[in-house]
């Protein structure tokens, strides 16, 4: 079954076509990579899926439900959540508070029971706290729970963003360069972690990444984009051997130099 | 200083505190700046006093009616303006505050520019009542802040886009914060009317709104105890300075600027005042003194 389908999606900013006629389908449980040189329109696709931008042409379906004309929070409530390329944590809050805030959908007590402190309030607050504890432990952030988010090292901030996204119990997780700023060792750990959370939460994952080790190691299928135009779709092995992709990343061979 | 004088200033502090608490939720916790809350105070003041004067409704119910009518107006204003990004909301509230004052200036039913007078003051806004209302107000506010609703508001202040992507209905929570702050401001206006015994539109000028927002920033954004301390300090300060009449506002302004420069995060800087934190800082201080003494002893020995 397709979890996410993009049908001929186009996005124009005035005269600039950022995403041009892109179509792909992501299956349940897949880890799907989205790669391309800088400015290829990868993040724009994320912003289109999460309704931060509106689509110029085409359709996006999530579990056969159309995502157009929805607000970003409605899409989050349907089970699509994301992380950001330029980290957007709640900077002045601690790691614990960041995740606890995001757990809010697991409780439904109203404002009056929060004033009176009766009914569901205590039970649900305890549940939220347990859930937060679990997520922080899973992501290896338990030792840093009382540290203010902006003071955390870069790699941990990225992990915290993933933990915050998982707090929503998403069905589809969009990761925008999760390994940026990590060393090779941390990248490998992250790769394992992504696989682990996929299995544990029964997730479908869509990743944008520039670390080819991570992309090739973790993805089931990869979609390549160049200047907003779809270039190739296939397994990591197929993509590595694809001439068009090599050309986009490394440029064409210049034969004229050989004559000198 | 007679007790009457001191209790009078305490009542005024309490009245200001009511509005400042609401504003603290809106500005300090949700991150929306308002320069029109004197307008909500005016609505509350006029509604509550016409209820007690013209219809003989009991004081507390009249207060509540004043507060709720300010809240209803805020819902309309919020619906129109909360979709505006950034500073535009601030400008819209400024316009609302001034518009409310000018409308009241021209409505003869509410006495026009002369306002309403001979509002019952006996047994209405007493120090006891003000303190009780403020305690309830603080309790309600802290309960909201320490629930998922309060956390969602803080999330909006910190990072609006991220708040949306974790499923927070930003518009709804901004409305909620605005409505609660307007309710508080309306009740505060009712209290003011029944303390002074008269009200005039000129009392609810933009200067009043600005003063209230200054108090919130002075006390520290995101701190309820900061708001309480800030309100009491900034209500007492002009009164203490009454003897240097001409220089009063200069010193007041200088004090505010001094705090802004030395503590840009406000008096409390987002932290809350609690017994735990007092014990913690006391321990720190004792350790500090011990180390100092220890160092001096070593110096003497060497």
mmCIF file of C-alpha atoms in Angstrom, chain A residues 52 72-73 76-77 81-82 84 88-93 100-102 104-105 107-111 114-115 117 121 125 128 164 168, chain B residues 139-140 142-144 146-149 151-170 173 176 180:
data_model
loop_
_atom_site.group_PDB
_atom_site.id
_atom_site.type_symbol
_atom_site.label_atom_id
_atom_site.label_comp_id
_atom_site.label_asym_id
_atom_site.label_seq_id
_atom_site.Cartn_x
_atom_site.Cartn_y
_atom_site.Cartn_z
ATOM 1 C CA UNK A 52 4.076 25.041 4.815
ATOM 2 C CA UNK A 72 0.236 22.272 8.874
ATOM 3 C CA UNK A 73 -1.116 21.241 12.292
ATOM 4 C CA UNK A 76 0.723 16.682 11.816
ATOM 5 C CA UNK A 77 -2.401 15.295 13.465
ATOM 6 C CA UNK A 81 5.740 14.882 11.066
ATOM 7 C CA UNK A 82 9.155 16.242 10.253
ATOM 8 C CA UNK A 84 14.097 20.748 10.027
ATOM 9 C CA UNK A 88 13.956 24.389 15.087
ATOM 10 C CA UNK A 89 13.826 23.268 18.685
ATOM 11 C CA UNK A 90 12.120 25.195 21.470
ATOM 12 C CA UNK A 91 15.458 26.739 22.308
ATOM 13 C CA UNK A 92 14.912 28.036 25.816
ATOM 14 C CA UNK A 93 13.214 24.867 27.063
ATOM 15 C CA UNK A 100 6.885 16.680 26.830
ATOM 16 C CA UNK A 101 5.329 19.558 24.874
ATOM 17 C CA UNK A 102 5.203 17.455 21.725
ATOM 18 C CA UNK A 104 0.356 16.850 23.970
ATOM 19 C CA UNK A 105 -1.718 14.853 21.483
ATOM 20 C CA UNK A 107 -3.824 13.765 26.268
ATOM 21 C CA UNK A 108 -7.210 15.353 25.729
ATOM 22 C CA UNK A 109 -8.110 17.011 29.028
ATOM 23 C CA UNK A 110 -9.578 20.482 28.533
ATOM 24 C CA UNK A 111 -8.587 23.790 30.032
ATOM 25 C CA UNK A 114 -6.251 21.723 34.034
ATOM 26 C CA UNK A 115 -7.404 24.547 36.296
ATOM 27 C CA UNK A 117 -6.710 19.523 38.521
ATOM 28 C CA UNK A 121 -5.684 15.582 34.314
ATOM 29 C CA UNK A 125 -0.108 14.002 32.814
ATOM 30 C CA UNK A 128 2.741 11.963 29.168
ATOM 31 C CA UNK A 164 10.188 15.380 19.529
ATOM 32 C CA UNK A 168 3.402 12.515 18.027
ATOM 33 C CA UNK B 139 -3.721 30.070 40.924
ATOM 34 C CA UNK B 140 -5.719 29.777 37.684
ATOM 35 C CA UNK B 142 -0.221 28.892 37.109
ATOM 36 C CA UNK B 143 -2.504 25.873 36.635
ATOM 37 C CA UNK B 144 -2.965 26.723 32.969
ATOM 38 C CA UNK B 146 1.610 23.953 34.032
ATOM 39 C CA UNK B 147 -0.721 21.965 31.808
ATOM 40 C CA UNK B 148 -0.451 20.879 28.185
ATOM 41 C CA UNK B 149 -2.290 24.059 27.166
ATOM 42 C CA UNK B 151 3.152 24.199 27.275
ATOM 43 C CA UNK B 152 1.609 24.628 23.842
ATOM 44 C CA UNK B 153 1.542 28.392 24.336
ATOM 45 C CA UNK B 154 5.214 28.413 25.310
ATOM 46 C CA UNK B 155 5.977 26.299 22.233
ATOM 47 C CA UNK B 156 4.338 28.980 20.064
ATOM 48 C CA UNK B 157 6.482 31.661 21.714
ATOM 49 C CA UNK B 158 9.646 29.666 21.165
ATOM 50 C CA UNK B 159 9.198 28.499 17.584
ATOM 51 C CA UNK B 160 5.911 28.969 15.808
ATOM 52 C CA UNK B 161 6.686 26.827 12.759
ATOM 53 C CA UNK B 162 7.883 23.900 14.843
ATOM 54 C CA UNK B 163 4.795 24.261 17.031
ATOM 55 C CA UNK B 164 2.636 23.790 13.940
ATOM 56 C CA UNK B 165 4.530 20.717 12.800
ATOM 57 C CA UNK B 166 3.971 19.010 16.150
ATOM 58 C CA UNK B 167 0.247 19.486 15.686
ATOM 59 C CA UNK B 168 -0.473 22.608 17.731
ATOM 60 C CA UNK B 169 -3.348 24.716 16.417
ATOM 61 C CA UNK B 170 -1.429 27.992 16.719
ATOM 62 C CA UNK B 173 -3.991 28.839 21.333
ATOM 63 C CA UNK B 176 -7.133 31.345 24.074
ATOM 64 C CA UNK B 180 -7.888 34.922 29.064
#
